[in-house]
Amino acid sequence: MRQRMRLSRAALLAMLVLTFCFTPSVRAEENTRVMKFIGSRKGAANGHPVMLLAFESATPGGRGGELVVPNTDPTKGYDPLPGVLQVVNASKKGDLLKVEMSAEQGKPVIKSLAPFTPLPGEETPTGYVFVKSEKKEAKPPQVTVVLSKFGEEITTSIPLIKPEKTDPKQKTPDPAPDPKIVGVVDSLKAGDVVDAEVRRGSVPTLVSIEPYKPPENGKFIKMTEADAEGQKVPAVELEQDGKSLTLIVVGKLQGKKWAADSKVMGEARKLKSNSAVVYKTRQDGDKTCLKDIQPAPQAPDAAKSGAAKK
């Protein structure tokens, strides 16, 4: 009896591992996804020795799991599909692979593998590819923006804002999609890589979007203040190519007071004077704002040297 229980638990565990991530999206038709390769091992499925490949999701919020590589001849022993095996042998942990799956006996298996090269910037946390936008005449009006990351699309909605009255005697204007975001979206074309902040939820919200540009290198000098919106606001002083730059920390007006982004402020406060950094900016009207700042990555040799000194 105990032996039967152990066998049934083992079978259940194997089934859970194989269906952990992929079963909900794999039906009778074929399914292709870009996944992050973790590694391979020899395992078993349906009583036969097979290769199992472990993956992590390449997109935010996704999960990973293991997938079966079918044998070339199901009646023989361990013999993974040669095309899949070739890609596995040429891949290392963290590589992006396009995984083509099919359903066999209700379970997902790998049909083919291929290396995947993202567009420049698409692999960054806020990197997406612009697909299209659509305006819906309604009350209030709606603008949806479709973005993709590694081929997986997400439909977002531009948030509504209430325009300020220019004349106190006028009727309060109805809320409308944020004109700043709409303006950027209208300038994009399909296939453009963008930096986009998406707030996840039942209806994902597009908080910000702009054409992607790679981060810049500089030297952090100090935290400071600058004039904006008729008041003193937090800023960061940098040095780039021997020139001094003062960048306002990105934020927004709350009432009449400028509220700087707490995440950017936190990252900037961790930095030491004269330390090398990589940073990104955003143009907000006539202001150039700092939207991200991080310590510059260390070269491998420098990192090893630092570890040896410790």
mmCIF file of C-alpha atoms in Angstrom:
data_model
loop_
_atom_site.group_PDB
_atom_site.id
_atom_site.type_symbol
_atom_site.label_atom_id
_atom_site.label_comp_id
_atom_site.label_asym_id
_atom_site.label_seq_id
_atom_site.Cartn_x
_atom_site.Cartn_y
_atom_site.Cartn_z
ATOM 1 C CA MET A 1 0.000 0.000 0.000
ATOM 2 C CA ARG A 2 2.806 2.434 0.947
ATOM 3 C CA GLN A 3 4.650 1.568 -2.268
ATOM 4 C CA ARG A 4 1.536 2.364 -4.322
ATOM 5 C CA MET A 5 1.175 5.699 -2.523
ATOM 6 C CA ARG A 6 4.806 6.560 -3.222
ATOM 7 C CA LEU A 7 4.357 5.729 -6.894
ATOM 8 C CA SER A 8 1.183 7.761 -7.216
ATOM 9 C CA ARG A 9 2.798 10.741 -5.485
ATOM 10 C CA ALA A 10 5.794 10.534 -7.796
ATOM 11 C CA ALA A 11 3.526 10.373 -10.831
ATOM 12 C CA LEU A 12 1.533 13.337 -9.580
ATOM 13 C CA LEU A 13 4.689 15.357 -8.946
ATOM 14 C CA ALA A 14 5.964 14.619 -12.449
ATOM 15 C CA MET A 15 2.646 15.697 -13.927
ATOM 16 C CA LEU A 16 2.673 18.939 -11.923
ATOM 17 C CA VAL A 17 6.242 19.748 -12.999
ATOM 18 C CA LEU A 18 5.421 19.243 -16.655
ATOM 19 C CA THR A 19 2.191 21.216 -16.542
ATOM 20 C CA PHE A 20 3.368 23.870 -14.066
ATOM 21 C CA CYS A 21 3.389 26.726 -16.540
ATOM 22 C CA PHE A 22 2.469 25.629 -19.984
ATOM 23 C CA THR A 23 -0.749 23.622 -19.951
ATOM 24 C CA PRO A 24 -3.083 26.657 -19.663
ATOM 25 C CA SER A 25 -1.699 28.122 -22.896
ATOM 26 C CA VAL A 26 -1.237 24.895 -24.891
ATOM 27 C CA ARG A 27 -4.242 23.284 -26.491
ATOM 28 C CA ALA A 28 -4.453 20.999 -29.492
ATOM 29 C CA GLU A 29 -2.867 23.668 -31.693
ATOM 30 C CA GLU A 30 0.809 24.525 -31.693
ATOM 31 C CA ASN A 31 2.072 27.287 -29.433
ATOM 32 C CA THR A 32 5.264 29.339 -29.670
ATOM 33 C CA ARG A 33 6.765 31.353 -26.823
ATOM 34 C CA VAL A 34 10.097 32.979 -26.039
ATOM 35 C CA MET A 35 11.528 31.589 -22.814
ATOM 36 C CA LYS A 36 14.735 31.983 -20.806
ATOM 37 C CA PHE A 37 16.776 28.778 -20.896
ATOM 38 C CA ILE A 38 17.918 27.443 -17.509
ATOM 39 C CA GLY A 39 19.279 23.961 -18.168
ATOM 40 C CA SER A 40 18.621 20.369 -19.156
ATOM 41 C CA ARG A 41 18.513 17.010 -17.436
ATOM 42 C CA LYS A 42 17.642 13.416 -18.164
ATOM 43 C CA GLY A 43 14.264 12.434 -16.777
ATOM 44 C CA ALA A 44 11.253 10.317 -17.588
ATOM 45 C CA ALA A 45 7.786 10.769 -19.090
ATOM 46 C CA ASN A 46 5.152 8.084 -19.542
ATOM 47 C CA GLY A 47 7.680 5.518 -18.379
ATOM 48 C CA HIS A 48 10.287 6.429 -21.025
ATOM 49 C CA PRO A 49 13.643 8.189 -20.546
ATOM 50 C CA VAL A 50 13.520 11.703 -22.040
ATOM 51 C CA MET A 51 15.340 15.012 -21.970
ATOM 52 C CA LEU A 52 13.718 17.663 -19.764
ATOM 53 C CA LEU A 53 14.439 21.350 -20.361
ATOM 54 C CA ALA A 54 13.970 23.929 -17.605
ATOM 55 C CA PHE A 55 12.877 27.466 -18.479
ATOM 56 C CA GLU A 56 12.017 30.733 -16.789
ATOM 57 C CA SER A 57 9.523 33.200 -18.160
ATOM 58 C CA ALA A 58 11.109 35.932 -20.263
ATOM 59 C CA THR A 59 8.265 38.347 -19.550
ATOM 60 C CA PRO A 60 7.325 40.091 -16.281
ATOM 61 C CA GLY A 61 4.999 38.157 -13.990
ATOM 62 C CA GLY A 62 5.401 34.859 -15.826
ATOM 63 C CA ARG A 63 6.388 31.520 -14.372
ATOM 64 C CA GLY A 64 8.701 28.760 -15.454
ATOM 65 C CA GLY A 65 8.766 24.998 -15.493
ATOM 66 C CA GLU A 66 10.069 21.994 -17.372
ATOM 67 C CA LEU A 67 9.160 20.686 -20.804
ATOM 68 C CA VAL A 68 9.665 17.286 -22.388
ATOM 69 C CA VAL A 69 11.813 16.824 -25.481
ATOM 70 C CA PRO A 70 10.325 13.860 -27.398
ATOM 71 C CA ASN A 71 12.599 11.064 -28.556
ATOM 72 C CA THR A 72 13.230 10.669 -32.267
ATOM 73 C CA ASP A 73 11.683 7.199 -32.167
ATOM 74 C CA PRO A 74 9.154 6.766 -29.331
ATOM 75 C CA THR A 75 9.672 2.994 -29.383
ATOM 76 C CA LYS A 76 13.388 3.247 -28.671
ATOM 77 C CA GLY A 77 15.375 4.583 -25.732
ATOM 78 C CA TYR A 78 16.766 8.020 -24.897
ATOM 79 C CA ASP A 79 17.196 9.832 -28.224
ATOM 80 C CA PRO A 80 16.146 13.546 -28.091
ATOM 81 C CA LEU A 81 15.149 15.277 -31.328
ATOM 82 C CA PRO A 82 18.479 16.153 -33.019
ATOM 83 C CA GLY A 83 17.457 19.730 -33.942
ATOM 84 C CA VAL A 84 16.461 20.472 -30.345
ATOM 85 C CA LEU A 85 19.576 18.791 -28.958
ATOM 86 C CA GLN A 86 21.798 20.905 -31.230
ATOM 87 C CA VAL A 87 20.305 24.167 -29.911
ATOM 88 C CA VAL A 88 20.518 22.949 -26.288
ATOM 89 C CA ASN A 89 24.215 22.089 -26.672
ATOM 90 C CA ALA A 90 24.892 25.580 -28.082
ATOM 91 C CA SER A 91 22.907 27.415 -25.365
ATOM 92 C CA LYS A 92 23.909 28.651 -21.937
ATOM 93 C CA LYS A 93 21.860 29.569 -18.879
ATOM 94 C CA GLY A 94 19.943 32.800 -19.438
ATOM 95 C CA ASP A 95 19.795 32.600 -23.241
ATOM 96 C CA LEU A 96 16.473 33.470 -24.869
ATOM 97 C CA LEU A 97 15.034 30.670 -26.978
ATOM 98 C CA LYS A 98 11.939 30.516 -29.158
ATOM 99 C CA VAL A 99 10.134 27.389 -27.988
ATOM 100 C CA GLU A 100 7.629 25.791 -30.337
ATOM 101 C CA MET A 101 5.355 23.399 -28.464
ATOM 102 C CA SER A 102 2.626 20.982 -29.390
ATOM 103 C CA ALA A 103 0.184 19.002 -27.284
ATOM 104 C CA GLU A 104 0.605 15.235 -27.135
ATOM 105 C CA GLN A 105 -1.861 13.242 -25.057
ATOM 106 C CA GLY A 106 -2.975 16.501 -23.451
ATOM 107 C CA LYS A 107 0.541 17.473 -22.366
ATOM 108 C CA PRO A 108 2.888 20.091 -23.877
ATOM 109 C CA VAL A 109 6.088 18.847 -25.516
ATOM 110 C CA ILE A 110 8.798 20.658 -27.429
ATOM 111 C CA LYS A 111 8.552 20.496 -31.191
ATOM 112 C CA SER A 112 11.454 22.801 -32.023
ATOM 113 C CA LEU A 113 13.900 25.301 -30.487
ATOM 114 C CA ALA A 114 15.622 28.309 -32.010
ATOM 115 C CA PRO A 115 17.803 31.119 -30.627
ATOM 116 C CA PHE A 116 15.900 34.399 -30.209
ATOM 117 C CA THR A 117 17.481 37.834 -30.622
ATOM 118 C CA PRO A 118 15.406 40.703 -29.197
ATOM 119 C CA LEU A 119 15.382 44.155 -30.735
ATOM 120 C CA PRO A 120 17.844 46.579 -29.071
ATOM 121 C CA GLY A 121 16.219 47.690 -25.822
ATOM 122 C CA GLU A 122 13.425 45.092 -25.873
ATOM 123 C CA GLU A 123 15.245 42.976 -23.285
ATOM 124 C CA THR A 124 15.281 45.764 -20.669
ATOM 125 C CA PRO A 125 12.616 45.679 -17.919
ATOM 126 C CA THR A 126 10.689 48.587 -19.483
ATOM 127 C CA GLY A 127 11.471 47.739 -23.109
ATOM 128 C CA TYR A 128 8.550 46.908 -25.423
ATOM 129 C CA VAL A 129 7.774 46.949 -29.130
ATOM 130 C CA PHE A 130 4.943 49.244 -30.215
ATOM 131 C CA VAL A 131 2.274 47.371 -32.178
ATOM 132 C CA LYS A 132 -0.681 49.735 -32.607
ATOM 133 C CA SER A 133 -3.102 52.108 -30.898
ATOM 134 C CA GLU A 134 -6.847 52.435 -31.181
ATOM 135 C CA LYS A 135 -9.144 55.308 -30.270
ATOM 136 C CA LYS A 136 -12.680 54.498 -29.148
ATOM 137 C CA GLU A 137 -15.319 57.185 -29.261
ATOM 138 C CA ALA A 138 -17.121 56.862 -25.958
ATOM 139 C CA LYS A 139 -17.896 58.844 -22.842
ATOM 140 C CA PRO A 140 -15.261 59.254 -21.652
ATOM 141 C CA PRO A 141 -13.162 58.533 -24.780
ATOM 142 C CA GLN A 142 -10.645 55.689 -24.579
ATOM 143 C CA VAL A 143 -7.286 55.052 -26.186
ATOM 144 C CA THR A 144 -5.793 51.574 -26.028
ATOM 145 C CA VAL A 145 -2.172 50.826 -26.883
ATOM 146 C CA VAL A 146 -0.957 47.356 -27.841
ATOM 147 C CA LEU A 147 2.659 46.567 -26.945
ATOM 148 C CA SER A 148 4.608 43.354 -27.337
ATOM 149 C CA LYS A 149 7.570 41.820 -25.557
ATOM 150 C CA PHE A 150 9.277 38.830 -27.144
ATOM 151 C CA GLY A 151 6.209 38.309 -29.322
ATOM 152 C CA GLU A 152 3.684 38.317 -26.458
ATOM 153 C CA GLU A 153 1.197 41.173 -26.741
ATOM 154 C CA ILE A 154 -0.314 43.226 -23.936
ATOM 155 C CA THR A 155 -3.159 45.707 -24.401
ATOM 156 C CA THR A 156 -2.912 48.788 -22.204
ATOM 157 C CA SER A 157 -5.153 51.786 -21.631
ATOM 158 C CA ILE A 158 -4.036 55.411 -21.494
ATOM 159 C CA PRO A 159 -5.193 56.894 -18.160
ATOM 160 C CA LEU A 160 -7.827 59.609 -18.081
ATOM 161 C CA ILE A 161 -7.039 63.001 -16.598
ATOM 162 C CA LYS A 162 -9.276 65.956 -15.879
ATOM 163 C CA PRO A 163 -8.081 69.043 -17.812
ATOM 164 C CA GLU A 164 -7.756 72.244 -15.830
ATOM 165 C CA LYS A 165 -10.261 75.000 -16.537
ATOM 166 C CA THR A 166 -8.748 77.980 -18.330
ATOM 167 C CA ASP A 167 -11.796 80.105 -17.585
ATOM 168 C CA PRO A 168 -13.563 79.872 -14.199
ATOM 169 C CA LYS A 169 -16.882 80.548 -15.951
ATOM 170 C CA GLN A 170 -16.487 77.534 -18.241
ATOM 171 C CA LYS A 171 -18.006 74.153 -17.524
ATOM 172 C CA THR A 172 -15.567 71.688 -16.002
ATOM 173 C CA PRO A 173 -14.037 69.718 -18.928
ATOM 174 C CA ASP A 174 -14.694 65.989 -19.112
ATOM 175 C CA PRO A 175 -11.794 63.605 -18.339
ATOM 176 C CA ALA A 176 -9.749 62.664 -21.394
ATOM 177 C CA PRO A 177 -6.786 60.375 -22.168
ATOM 178 C CA ASP A 178 -3.537 61.966 -20.996
ATOM 179 C CA PRO A 179 -2.599 64.266 -23.922
ATOM 180 C CA LYS A 180 1.146 63.901 -23.255
ATOM 181 C CA ILE A 181 0.977 60.114 -23.666
ATOM 182 C CA VAL A 182 -1.395 60.395 -26.643
ATOM 183 C CA GLY A 183 1.042 62.751 -28.345
ATOM 184 C CA VAL A 184 3.921 60.286 -28.007
ATOM 185 C CA VAL A 185 1.795 57.346 -29.131
ATOM 186 C CA ASP A 186 0.628 59.238 -32.237
ATOM 187 C CA SER A 187 4.268 59.764 -33.240
ATOM 188 C CA LEU A 188 5.142 56.048 -33.102
ATOM 189 C CA LYS A 189 5.017 53.498 -35.878
ATOM 190 C CA ALA A 190 4.620 49.734 -35.682
ATOM 191 C CA GLY A 191 7.895 48.033 -34.764
ATOM 192 C CA ASP A 192 9.365 50.954 -32.796
ATOM 193 C CA VAL A 193 11.036 49.935 -29.542
ATOM 194 C CA VAL A 194 9.814 52.014 -26.615
ATOM 195 C CA ASP A 195 10.463 52.575 -22.938
ATOM 196 C CA ALA A 196 7.084 52.061 -21.294
ATOM 197 C CA GLU A 197 5.915 51.928 -17.706
ATOM 198 C CA VAL A 198 2.916 49.618 -17.449
ATOM 199 C CA ARG A 199 0.878 49.365 -14.283
ATOM 200 C CA ARG A 200 -0.451 45.815 -14.116
ATOM 201 C CA GLY A 201 -4.062 45.103 -13.191
ATOM 202 C CA SER A 202 -7.303 43.779 -14.606
ATOM 203 C CA VAL A 203 -6.880 46.514 -17.231
ATOM 204 C CA PRO A 204 -3.146 47.343 -17.589
ATOM 205 C CA THR A 205 -2.505 51.089 -17.558
ATOM 206 C CA LEU A 206 0.131 52.833 -19.653
ATOM 207 C CA VAL A 207 1.721 55.229 -17.167
ATOM 208 C CA SER A 208 4.406 56.545 -19.541
ATOM 209 C CA ILE A 209 5.864 55.800 -22.958
ATOM 210 C CA GLU A 210 8.642 57.221 -25.111
ATOM 211 C CA PRO A 211 10.971 56.053 -27.888
ATOM 212 C CA TYR A 212 13.724 53.829 -26.502
ATOM 213 C CA LYS A 213 17.199 55.222 -26.198
ATOM 214 C CA PRO A 214 20.110 53.435 -24.522
ATOM 215 C CA PRO A 215 21.256 54.591 -21.069
ATOM 216 C CA GLU A 216 24.010 57.189 -20.865
ATOM 217 C CA ASN A 217 27.214 57.044 -18.867
ATOM 218 C CA GLY A 218 28.269 59.710 -16.423
ATOM 219 C CA LYS A 219 29.638 60.501 -12.981
ATOM 220 C CA PHE A 220 27.423 61.208 -9.984
ATOM 221 C CA ILE A 221 28.430 64.406 -8.163
ATOM 222 C CA LYS A 222 25.715 65.128 -5.599
ATOM 223 C CA MET A 223 22.046 65.555 -4.797
ATOM 224 C CA THR A 224 20.888 69.131 -5.289
ATOM 225 C CA GLU A 225 17.840 71.246 -6.155
ATOM 226 C CA ALA A 226 16.633 73.007 -9.271
ATOM 227 C CA ASP A 227 13.881 75.469 -10.205
ATOM 228 C CA ALA A 228 10.762 73.929 -11.756
ATOM 229 C CA GLU A 229 7.042 74.585 -11.570
ATOM 230 C CA GLY A 230 7.799 77.793 -9.664
ATOM 231 C CA GLN A 231 9.486 75.970 -6.790
ATOM 232 C CA LYS A 232 12.665 74.222 -5.697
ATOM 233 C CA VAL A 233 12.539 70.509 -6.605
ATOM 234 C CA PRO A 234 14.965 67.595 -6.027
ATOM 235 C CA ALA A 235 17.642 67.197 -8.676
ATOM 236 C CA VAL A 236 20.869 65.309 -9.314
ATOM 237 C CA GLU A 237 24.140 66.855 -10.437
ATOM 238 C CA LEU A 238 26.134 64.723 -12.878
ATOM 239 C CA GLU A 239 29.258 65.075 -14.933
ATOM 240 C CA GLN A 240 29.344 63.817 -18.506
ATOM 241 C CA ASP A 241 32.330 64.233 -20.831
ATOM 242 C CA GLY A 242 33.701 66.956 -18.550
ATOM 243 C CA LYS A 243 30.420 68.931 -18.563
ATOM 244 C CA SER A 244 28.180 69.464 -15.537
ATOM 245 C CA LEU A 245 24.507 68.467 -15.812
ATOM 246 C CA THR A 246 21.686 69.139 -13.388
ATOM 247 C CA LEU A 247 18.698 66.851 -13.930
ATOM 248 C CA ILE A 248 15.383 67.202 -12.134
ATOM 249 C CA VAL A 249 14.203 63.945 -10.577
ATOM 250 C CA VAL A 250 11.141 62.827 -12.535
ATOM 251 C CA GLY A 251 7.843 63.288 -10.735
ATOM 252 C CA LYS A 252 4.489 65.029 -10.971
ATOM 253 C CA LEU A 253 2.525 67.867 -9.477
ATOM 254 C CA GLN A 254 0.322 66.869 -6.568
ATOM 255 C CA GLY A 255 -1.872 69.841 -5.943
ATOM 256 C CA LYS A 256 0.675 72.575 -6.466
ATOM 257 C CA LYS A 257 3.675 70.723 -5.048
ATOM 258 C CA TRP A 258 6.184 68.691 -7.083
ATOM 259 C CA ALA A 259 6.367 65.077 -5.868
ATOM 260 C CA ALA A 260 9.643 63.452 -6.961
ATOM 261 C CA ASP A 261 9.650 59.763 -7.834
ATOM 262 C CA SER A 262 10.547 57.905 -4.628
ATOM 263 C CA LYS A 263 12.306 55.044 -6.463
ATOM 264 C CA VAL A 264 14.667 57.360 -8.353
ATOM 265 C CA MET A 265 15.311 59.376 -5.186
ATOM 266 C CA GLY A 266 16.153 56.186 -3.310
ATOM 267 C CA GLU A 267 18.627 55.019 -5.969
ATOM 268 C CA ALA A 268 20.302 58.431 -6.137
ATOM 269 C CA ARG A 269 20.733 58.638 -2.351
ATOM 270 C CA LYS A 270 22.671 55.344 -2.368
ATOM 271 C CA LEU A 271 25.345 56.734 -4.686
ATOM 272 C CA LYS A 272 28.729 58.035 -3.571
ATOM 273 C CA SER A 273 30.190 61.257 -4.923
ATOM 274 C CA ASN A 274 32.333 60.795 -8.071
ATOM 275 C CA SER A 275 30.983 57.277 -8.667
ATOM 276 C CA ALA A 276 30.378 56.074 -12.234
ATOM 277 C CA VAL A 277 26.698 55.682 -13.143
ATOM 278 C CA VAL A 278 24.382 54.815 -16.013
ATOM 279 C CA TYR A 279 21.227 56.878 -16.270
ATOM 280 C CA LYS A 280 18.151 57.586 -18.374
ATOM 281 C CA THR A 281 16.324 60.845 -18.955
ATOM 282 C CA ARG A 282 12.844 61.887 -20.016
ATOM 283 C CA GLN A 283 11.877 65.114 -21.719
ATOM 284 C CA ASP A 284 8.920 66.764 -19.984
ATOM 285 C CA GLY A 285 8.146 69.955 -21.894
ATOM 286 C CA ASP A 286 11.184 72.170 -21.472
ATOM 287 C CA LYS A 287 12.523 70.079 -18.560
ATOM 288 C CA THR A 288 14.984 67.193 -18.855
ATOM 289 C CA CYS A 289 14.145 64.822 -16.026
ATOM 290 C CA LEU A 290 16.125 61.957 -14.543
ATOM 291 C CA LYS A 291 13.971 58.811 -14.708
ATOM 292 C CA ASP A 292 16.515 56.144 -13.749
ATOM 293 C CA ILE A 293 20.026 56.015 -12.314
ATOM 294 C CA GLN A 294 22.169 53.029 -11.348
ATOM 295 C CA PRO A 295 25.810 52.332 -10.487
ATOM 296 C CA ALA A 296 27.755 51.547 -13.669
ATOM 297 C CA PRO A 297 28.344 47.789 -14.090
ATOM 298 C CA GLN A 298 31.820 46.714 -13.076
ATOM 299 C CA ALA A 299 34.081 45.071 -15.615
ATOM 300 C CA PRO A 300 34.599 41.359 -14.789
ATOM 301 C CA ASP A 301 38.310 41.886 -14.016
ATOM 302 C CA ALA A 302 37.520 44.810 -11.671
ATOM 303 C CA ALA A 303 34.870 42.791 -9.872
ATOM 304 C CA LYS A 304 37.327 39.911 -9.329
ATOM 305 C CA SER A 305 39.954 42.323 -8.048
ATOM 306 C CA GLY A 306 37.509 43.831 -5.569
ATOM 307 C CA ALA A 307 36.483 40.399 -4.322
ATOM 308 C CA ALA A 308 40.141 39.381 -3.869
ATOM 309 C CA LYS A 309 40.848 42.457 -1.718
ATOM 310 C CA LYS A 310 37.986 41.556 0.614
#
